[in-house]
């Protein structure tokens, strides 16, 4: 059974949005899709700090990112856009281009980071050749010039992984984040990311939590009743039919209700057509 997912570039865009919000809370300056050449050469994220604010900003950052210096280049690789060996080479090239563009000559004030959903076998096989060394679980470092980091989300300890990155790891972690966040107003951006990118998972979690009708209505309204209805498959609908909060929230929207009913009818018609086809095949088989 396939899960409904957003388009690949939406995952990267949402992760950049969440990290930008977190870094700006630490009073850092953030730019995304920064051009570093005449060709369409772009850095996914650039996180900067003034010399005066560097220490104070670092203290506000999640522990994972406290190695940041004044200029920090970030590249994002989600599950939908797996990391390639060439991406590690491009990270260094783009960082040097950025330094040349801004006339930055203190390499000690620069870091480069790739945040990757996982490390494919081809990448792992080349880490030693590229001088990346494992410094802790999920963290690899290259000290050839400026400090360069490779963060493997599939390997990082959960306690060290910021919540913004947790939702891009796996369904189990997303569930824990969702349950911990859905009642907290300050976590609304996290919930929105989960519901936008992993619709079916979010709907099933709301059913599983059996939340109060008022909370369910807010959730359905925020996501959109039609979107919730589309993300519910037949078997999920049947398992949720006794969850009054979800049903009431969707029933209040005539269009969404019609959509659900039409999905059920299509399922029945499909089953009936399959049954008729099997009967014809059986009848044909017994003919002399």
Tab-separated table of C-alpha atoms in Angstrom:
chain	number	residue	atom	x	y	z
A	1	UNK	CA	0.000	0.000	0.000
A	2	UNK	CA	1.518	3.347	-1.005
A	3	UNK	CA	1.376	6.378	1.240
A	4	UNK	CA	0.373	9.743	-0.156
A	5	UNK	CA	3.448	11.963	-0.307
A	6	UNK	CA	4.272	15.470	-1.426
A	7	UNK	CA	6.546	16.157	-4.389
A	8	UNK	CA	10.309	15.754	-3.734
A	9	UNK	CA	11.174	19.474	-3.898
A	10	UNK	CA	8.457	20.221	-1.318
A	11	UNK	CA	10.327	18.189	1.310
A	12	UNK	CA	13.534	20.181	0.840
A	13	UNK	CA	11.641	23.484	0.786
A	14	UNK	CA	9.795	22.675	4.015
A	15	UNK	CA	12.953	21.526	5.808
A	16	UNK	CA	14.723	24.727	4.759
A	17	UNK	CA	11.742	26.730	6.023
A	18	UNK	CA	11.785	25.002	9.425
A	19	UNK	CA	15.552	25.292	9.862
A	20	UNK	CA	15.458	28.942	8.795
A	21	UNK	CA	12.889	29.614	11.501
A	22	UNK	CA	15.006	27.816	14.120
A	23	UNK	CA	18.240	29.620	13.147
A	24	UNK	CA	16.534	33.022	13.081
A	25	UNK	CA	15.280	32.349	16.608
A	26	UNK	CA	18.981	32.119	17.527
A	27	UNK	CA	19.349	35.611	15.979
A	28	UNK	CA	21.310	34.369	12.998
A	29	UNK	CA	20.930	35.767	9.491
A	30	UNK	CA	19.663	33.157	7.042
A	31	UNK	CA	19.559	33.154	3.240
A	32	UNK	CA	18.299	30.305	1.101
A	33	UNK	CA	19.063	29.364	-2.512
A	34	UNK	CA	21.987	31.764	-2.573
A	35	UNK	CA	23.581	32.116	-6.018
A	36	UNK	CA	27.379	31.790	-5.976
A	37	UNK	CA	28.131	32.018	-9.690
A	38	UNK	CA	26.885	33.105	-13.107
A	39	UNK	CA	25.487	29.659	-13.808
A	40	UNK	CA	22.536	28.506	-11.690
A	41	UNK	CA	24.880	27.541	-8.828
A	42	UNK	CA	22.920	27.758	-5.604
A	43	UNK	CA	23.586	27.030	-1.948
A	44	UNK	CA	20.498	25.633	-0.222
A	45	UNK	CA	21.063	27.653	2.958
A	46	UNK	CA	23.561	30.155	4.291
A	47	UNK	CA	23.493	30.871	8.030
A	48	UNK	CA	25.515	33.901	9.159
A	49	UNK	CA	26.342	35.649	12.401
A	50	UNK	CA	28.141	38.871	13.204
A	51	UNK	CA	31.391	38.546	15.121
A	52	UNK	CA	29.788	40.236	18.138
A	53	UNK	CA	26.752	37.937	18.179
A	54	UNK	CA	28.535	34.647	17.457
A	55	UNK	CA	28.848	33.387	21.044
A	56	UNK	CA	25.306	34.387	22.059
A	57	UNK	CA	23.797	32.890	18.901
A	58	UNK	CA	25.663	29.598	19.337
A	59	UNK	CA	24.232	29.219	22.831
A	60	UNK	CA	20.699	29.448	21.419
A	61	UNK	CA	21.279	26.813	18.746
A	62	UNK	CA	20.372	23.125	19.086
A	63	UNK	CA	23.363	21.180	20.397
A	64	UNK	CA	23.847	19.526	16.992
A	65	UNK	CA	24.708	22.869	15.355
A	66	UNK	CA	26.896	24.458	18.025
A	67	UNK	CA	29.964	24.013	15.824
A	68	UNK	CA	28.678	26.889	13.648
A	69	UNK	CA	31.044	29.781	12.905
A	70	UNK	CA	30.336	33.159	11.297
A	71	UNK	CA	29.571	31.723	7.829
A	72	UNK	CA	27.820	28.360	7.529
A	73	UNK	CA	26.882	26.739	4.229
A	74	UNK	CA	24.180	24.033	4.331
A	75	UNK	CA	23.010	21.583	1.693
A	76	UNK	CA	19.855	19.489	2.222
A	77	UNK	CA	19.272	15.935	0.969
A	78	UNK	CA	15.921	14.357	1.856
A	79	UNK	CA	14.601	10.830	1.357
A	80	UNK	CA	13.290	11.945	-2.035
A	81	UNK	CA	16.648	13.424	-3.164
A	82	UNK	CA	19.310	10.940	-1.944
A	83	UNK	CA	22.875	12.085	-1.347
A	84	UNK	CA	25.435	11.401	-4.099
A	85	UNK	CA	29.236	11.457	-3.903
A	86	UNK	CA	29.254	14.429	-6.279
A	87	UNK	CA	27.152	16.398	-3.771
A	88	UNK	CA	30.017	16.305	-1.267
A	89	UNK	CA	32.401	17.630	-3.909
A	90	UNK	CA	29.954	20.351	-4.927
A	91	UNK	CA	29.516	21.417	-1.301
A	92	UNK	CA	33.225	22.239	-1.078
A	93	UNK	CA	33.265	23.912	-4.493
A	94	UNK	CA	30.223	26.064	-3.706
A	95	UNK	CA	31.667	27.042	-0.332
A	96	UNK	CA	34.914	28.209	-1.957
A	97	UNK	CA	32.865	30.158	-4.540
A	98	UNK	CA	30.895	31.819	-1.748
A	99	UNK	CA	34.134	32.757	0.045
A	100	UNK	CA	35.576	34.210	-3.160
A	101	UNK	CA	32.369	36.121	-3.853
A	102	UNK	CA	32.311	37.662	-0.357
A	103	UNK	CA	36.115	37.977	-0.071
A	104	UNK	CA	36.288	35.791	3.024
A	105	UNK	CA	39.847	34.693	3.756
A	106	UNK	CA	39.549	33.298	7.292
A	107	UNK	CA	38.726	29.627	6.740
A	108	UNK	CA	38.343	29.227	10.512
A	109	UNK	CA	35.194	31.370	10.259
A	110	UNK	CA	33.544	29.036	7.729
A	111	UNK	CA	31.774	25.666	8.001
A	112	UNK	CA	30.035	23.541	5.376
A	113	UNK	CA	27.368	20.953	6.183
A	114	UNK	CA	25.350	18.357	4.316
A	115	UNK	CA	22.199	17.198	6.096
A	116	UNK	CA	21.265	13.840	4.565
A	117	UNK	CA	18.305	11.546	5.211
A	118	UNK	CA	20.708	8.587	4.954
A	119	UNK	CA	24.072	7.666	3.446
A	120	UNK	CA	23.774	5.408	0.380
A	121	UNK	CA	26.320	2.589	0.081
A	122	UNK	CA	28.134	4.405	-2.753
A	123	UNK	CA	28.691	7.418	-0.489
A	124	UNK	CA	29.859	5.351	2.490
A	125	UNK	CA	32.402	3.628	0.247
A	126	UNK	CA	34.011	6.984	-0.630
A	127	UNK	CA	34.037	8.689	2.779
A	128	UNK	CA	37.611	7.679	3.614
A	129	UNK	CA	38.882	8.801	0.197
A	130	UNK	CA	37.145	12.156	0.699
A	131	UNK	CA	38.716	12.424	4.191
A	132	UNK	CA	35.458	12.267	6.135
A	133	UNK	CA	35.896	10.655	9.544
A	134	UNK	CA	33.150	9.530	11.921
A	135	UNK	CA	33.402	11.668	15.067
A	136	UNK	CA	30.195	10.448	16.703
A	137	UNK	CA	27.056	8.536	15.800
A	138	UNK	CA	25.620	10.133	12.661
A	139	UNK	CA	28.268	12.887	12.490
A	140	UNK	CA	31.159	12.825	9.993
A	141	UNK	CA	33.800	15.541	9.709
A	142	UNK	CA	36.318	16.666	7.095
A	143	UNK	CA	39.171	18.965	8.167
A	144	UNK	CA	40.924	19.461	4.844
A	145	UNK	CA	40.466	23.269	4.945
A	146	UNK	CA	37.340	24.715	6.556
A	147	UNK	CA	35.440	22.320	8.809
A	148	UNK	CA	32.992	20.279	6.744
A	149	UNK	CA	30.294	18.124	8.332
A	150	UNK	CA	28.090	15.330	7.051
A	151	UNK	CA	25.022	14.642	9.205
A	152	UNK	CA	23.299	11.285	8.678
A	153	UNK	CA	19.732	11.614	10.010
A	154	UNK	CA	19.174	7.847	9.904
A	155	UNK	CA	22.076	7.348	12.330
A	156	UNK	CA	21.863	10.434	14.561
A	157	UNK	CA	20.650	9.730	18.133
A	158	UNK	CA	17.100	10.937	18.621
A	159	UNK	CA	18.114	13.039	21.638
A	160	UNK	CA	20.615	14.973	19.503
A	161	UNK	CA	18.314	15.479	16.507
A	162	UNK	CA	16.348	18.785	16.508
A	163	UNK	CA	12.603	18.341	16.132
A	164	UNK	CA	12.739	20.076	12.731
A	165	UNK	CA	14.889	17.208	11.455
A	166	UNK	CA	13.043	14.441	13.325
A	167	UNK	CA	10.046	14.655	11.022
A	168	UNK	CA	12.250	13.881	8.004
A	169	UNK	CA	13.649	10.638	9.470
A	170	UNK	CA	10.980	7.918	9.668
A	171	UNK	CA	7.311	7.311	10.490
A	172	UNK	CA	7.999	6.188	14.073
A	173	UNK	CA	9.827	9.395	14.948
A	174	UNK	CA	7.200	11.514	13.187
A	175	UNK	CA	4.526	9.863	15.318
A	176	UNK	CA	6.361	10.743	18.534
A	177	UNK	CA	6.877	14.327	17.369
A	178	UNK	CA	3.234	14.618	16.325
A	179	UNK	CA	1.902	13.312	19.634
A	180	UNK	CA	4.218	15.601	21.609
A	181	UNK	CA	3.369	18.655	19.500
A	182	UNK	CA	-0.288	18.620	18.505
A	183	UNK	CA	-1.534	20.451	21.626
A	184	UNK	CA	1.225	23.074	21.636
A	185	UNK	CA	0.604	26.318	19.786
A	186	UNK	CA	4.341	27.008	19.433
A	187	UNK	CA	4.733	23.698	17.567
A	188	UNK	CA	2.176	24.604	14.886
A	189	UNK	CA	4.856	24.900	12.173
A	190	UNK	CA	6.001	21.346	12.947
A	191	UNK	CA	2.442	19.988	12.770
A	192	UNK	CA	1.794	21.839	9.527
A	193	UNK	CA	4.906	20.289	7.983
A	194	UNK	CA	3.823	16.774	8.966
A	195	UNK	CA	0.249	17.224	7.754
A	196	UNK	CA	1.331	18.841	4.468
A	197	UNK	CA	4.034	16.307	3.577
A	198	UNK	CA	2.654	13.137	5.171
A	199	UNK	CA	-1.120	13.586	4.947
A	200	UNK	CA	-2.183	9.976	5.399
A	201	UNK	CA	0.108	9.502	8.397
A	202	UNK	CA	-1.263	12.646	10.041
A	203	UNK	CA	-4.890	11.606	9.594
A	204	UNK	CA	-4.224	8.139	11.009
A	205	UNK	CA	-2.439	9.656	13.995
A	206	UNK	CA	-5.365	11.939	14.782
A	207	UNK	CA	-7.654	8.908	14.662
A	208	UNK	CA	-5.259	6.919	16.832
A	209	UNK	CA	-5.058	9.708	19.406
A	210	UNK	CA	-8.870	9.884	19.517
A	211	UNK	CA	-8.623	13.598	20.236
A	212	UNK	CA	-11.487	15.749	21.451
A	213	UNK	CA	-13.965	16.964	18.808
A	214	UNK	CA	-12.830	20.589	19.136
A	215	UNK	CA	-9.177	19.688	18.518
A	216	UNK	CA	-10.152	17.419	15.630
A	217	UNK	CA	-12.191	20.187	14.007
A	218	UNK	CA	-9.236	22.578	14.226
A	219	UNK	CA	-6.958	19.960	12.707
A	220	UNK	CA	-9.329	19.170	9.837
A	221	UNK	CA	-9.977	22.870	9.166
A	222	UNK	CA	-6.245	23.617	9.123
A	223	UNK	CA	-5.487	20.771	6.738
A	224	UNK	CA	-8.670	21.144	4.708
A	225	UNK	CA	-11.609	18.746	4.830
A	226	UNK	CA	-11.272	17.770	1.185
A	227	UNK	CA	-7.574	16.992	1.643
A	228	UNK	CA	-8.348	14.822	4.689
A	229	UNK	CA	-11.042	12.984	2.766
A	230	UNK	CA	-8.701	12.335	-0.169
A	231	UNK	CA	-6.006	10.956	2.113
A	232	UNK	CA	-8.347	8.425	3.717
A	233	UNK	CA	-8.378	5.089	1.944
A	234	UNK	CA	-11.354	2.758	2.181
A	235	UNK	CA	-9.913	0.512	4.901
A	236	UNK	CA	-8.819	3.559	6.939
A	237	UNK	CA	-12.299	5.045	6.646
A	238	UNK	CA	-13.886	1.851	7.934
A	239	UNK	CA	-11.511	1.735	10.896
A	240	UNK	CA	-12.185	5.403	11.637
A	241	UNK	CA	-15.950	5.331	11.242
A	242	UNK	CA	-16.509	4.996	14.984
A	243	UNK	CA	-14.222	7.914	15.751
A	244	UNK	CA	-16.959	10.494	16.164
A	245	UNK	CA	-14.607	13.487	16.224
A	246	UNK	CA	-13.128	12.751	12.810
A	247	UNK	CA	-16.436	11.822	11.247
A	248	UNK	CA	-18.165	14.921	12.644
A	249	UNK	CA	-15.378	17.159	11.392
A	250	UNK	CA	-15.589	15.777	7.860
A	251	UNK	CA	-19.377	15.480	7.803
A	252	UNK	CA	-19.626	19.236	8.315
A	253	UNK	CA	-18.252	19.700	4.801
A	254	UNK	CA	-20.698	18.539	2.130
A	255	UNK	CA	-18.042	18.367	-0.594
A	256	UNK	CA	-15.714	16.232	1.531
A	257	UNK	CA	-18.567	13.955	2.540
A	258	UNK	CA	-19.535	13.477	-1.110
A	259	UNK	CA	-15.921	12.646	-1.913
A	260	UNK	CA	-15.781	9.971	0.777
A	261	UNK	CA	-19.049	8.432	-0.333
A	262	UNK	CA	-17.959	8.425	-3.980
A	263	UNK	CA	-14.711	6.676	-2.989
A	264	UNK	CA	-16.705	3.996	-1.192
A	265	UNK	CA	-18.986	3.586	-4.207
A	266	UNK	CA	-16.022	3.311	-6.601
A	267	UNK	CA	-14.533	0.641	-4.357
A	268	UNK	CA	-17.776	-1.341	-4.474
A	269	UNK	CA	-18.084	-0.964	-8.249
A	270	UNK	CA	-14.477	-2.059	-8.712
A	271	UNK	CA	-15.044	-5.130	-6.548
A	272	UNK	CA	-18.242	-5.938	-8.453
A	273	UNK	CA	-16.472	-5.588	-11.818
A	274	UNK	CA	-13.673	-7.889	-10.662
A	275	UNK	CA	-16.187	-10.468	-9.490
A	276	UNK	CA	-18.051	-10.330	-12.827
A	277	UNK	CA	-14.789	-10.688	-14.740
A	278	UNK	CA	-13.821	-13.771	-12.735
A	279	UNK	CA	-17.213	-15.368	-13.431
A	280	UNK	CA	-16.816	-14.781	-17.174
A	281	UNK	CA	-13.349	-16.306	-17.124
A	282	UNK	CA	-14.640	-19.352	-15.243
A	283	UNK	CA	-17.562	-19.747	-17.663
A	284	UNK	CA	-15.216	-19.516	-20.642
A	285	UNK	CA	-12.917	-22.111	-19.105
A	286	UNK	CA	-15.671	-24.747	-18.767
A	287	UNK	CA	-16.950	-24.381	-22.349
A	288	UNK	CA	-16.415	-27.527	-24.524
